[in-house]
Amino acid sequence: MTRNPQLDMKAREILERNDLGGYTVPTHGLYPFQWNWDSAFVALGFAPFDMDRAWQELETLVAGQWADGMIPHIIFHRDDAGYFPGPDMWASGTTPPTSGITQPPVLASIVRQLWEQEGAAPDHPRLAPLYQACLRSHRWFHRFRDPLGNGLVMATHNWETGRDNSSEWDDALARIDASRVGAYQRRDTGHVDAAMRPRQHEYDRYVAILEFGRASGWDHRRIADSGPFRMIDVGMSMILLRANRDLLVMAEALGDAAAAGELRQQIARAESGMDWLWNEEVGAYCSRDATTHESSGLVTNASFLGFYAGVGNRHQQARLIDALERISRGTAYLLPSLETGSRAYDHRRYWRGPIWLVVSYMVAQGLAEQGHADWALRIASDSAKLIEQFGFFESFSPETGEGSGGADFSWTAAMWLAWCGR
Ligand code: GLC
């Protein structure tokens, strides 16, 4: 791949324009606050040209961490009436106001990357506070979100998975009673085409789950034990395992022997626990309902995070590569968020088909580490082509390459600067 200085400049301008002073909005209009995993990826985008600003992005994120250790999925540093559900709806009672749920824990992996880019000195001045924040967040996951005791992560709201309307959640959502949801005004469909967004009956259920959490006073024990949505998410499970491995490296460097021991145990637990998500019929890791134990049976982009987490025996890895080959024959660009032809596949509708570069990036990183450099390169070059031909969109059609959702998107710009544009 050759560098494209014009697109480098454009990507940098997007980050600068979306910077609201210490934190970056995913895109103006549609998402006007700080989002958890977006900020982590955005830090990777700032790193090549402004390391200080990269660290700062992570520091403003952990400023929203709750006393119980949860790092929220949205931090409302300042209000914006153009978004629903805003701070009043969540009623977190925290300062700053936040949502009451979390998002995929990529943070520790990104802290490690920034720290290593600057030489990995144990006494790096920005490291210790972020390390502590990650440790508290991981402990929160193990305490509240591991109902089966096997190191896998349960999401209690589909928004936590970051793959908001993935068809993996359809059956669980269908069981949710949304009849008592009050009247509300969606804002997302005022910013982008409704054909690219979740449908109304789905959105009602998202709100119903939120209202359950709020009514419990955001009691994370109660939500975990008796909430209406209890899904062992393949994406969050793989990401936490990877993040625990990265946090362990930092614990060792910092001489935190107690935490290192704890992390090794969690890693071992998740390594053997992950087989619970393996679906031999489809030959991939799939999410599974914590209440009904039903596997989604769907191959999504998150299925391939097995490489990133470093799991899978030879047979499982070979079957994942088979699935990748099959998907690559059915689409023009890799890596779609849902296998073409699956139920509810729609190349324009959000997480039911479109390509999301942050997931592609993690998958490519894992593939390269596990000896599949050819596939890693294919995913990176497809990702670069999407940006070169269509712009810095939120997501892209795997069939036509066209952008969907918001434009001038921060994490897409960051992925150009940190990965596929290099
Ligand atoms: C959407 C995405 C989620 C992302 C957020 C902000 O909700 O599904 O993953 O964090 O937008 O970009």
Tab-separated table of C-alpha atoms and ligand atoms in Angstrom, residues 26-27 31 35-38 73 83 103-104 159 161-165 197 350-351 356 394 409 411, ligand 1:
chain	number	residue	atom	x	y	z
A	26	PRO	CA	-17.680	10.096	16.803
A	27	THR	CA	-19.315	12.505	14.327
A	31	TYR	CA	-23.244	11.209	18.106
A	35	TRP	CA	-18.208	7.237	23.347
A	36	ASN	CA	-16.139	4.610	25.126
A	37	TRP	CA	-14.582	2.335	22.511
A	38	ASP	CA	-14.640	5.086	19.872
A	73	HIS	CA	-20.483	3.749	27.107
A	83	TYR	CA	-29.458	13.176	20.813
A	103	GLN	CA	-18.946	-0.956	25.890
A	104	PRO	CA	-16.290	-3.409	24.604
A	159	TRP	CA	-25.742	-1.229	22.958
A	161	THR	CA	-21.749	-4.887	22.497
A	162	GLY	CA	-21.066	-1.922	20.199
A	163	ARG	CA	-22.800	-3.976	17.471
A	164	ASP	CA	-26.125	-2.398	18.248
A	165	ASN	CA	-28.571	-4.122	15.914
A	197	ARG	CA	-30.718	2.508	11.209
A	350	TYR	CA	-25.804	-0.838	10.381
A	351	TRP	CA	-24.512	-4.092	11.985
A	356	TRP	CA	-16.943	-1.434	10.328
A	394	GLU	CA	-19.261	5.307	9.722
A	409	PHE	CA	-16.364	9.673	11.226
A	411	TRP	CA	-12.837	6.148	14.229
B	1	GLC	C1	-23.157	3.236	17.267
B	1	GLC	C2	-22.283	2.008	17.133
B	1	GLC	C3	-21.348	1.903	18.314
B	1	GLC	C4	-20.551	3.205	18.428
B	1	GLC	C5	-21.462	4.427	18.454
B	1	GLC	C6	-20.700	5.734	18.328
B	1	GLC	O1	-23.982	3.140	18.398
B	1	GLC	O2	-23.048	0.855	16.989
B	1	GLC	O3	-20.483	0.803	18.192
B	1	GLC	O4	-19.755	3.181	19.567
B	1	GLC	O5	-22.362	4.375	17.382
B	1	GLC	O6	-19.919	5.746	17.170
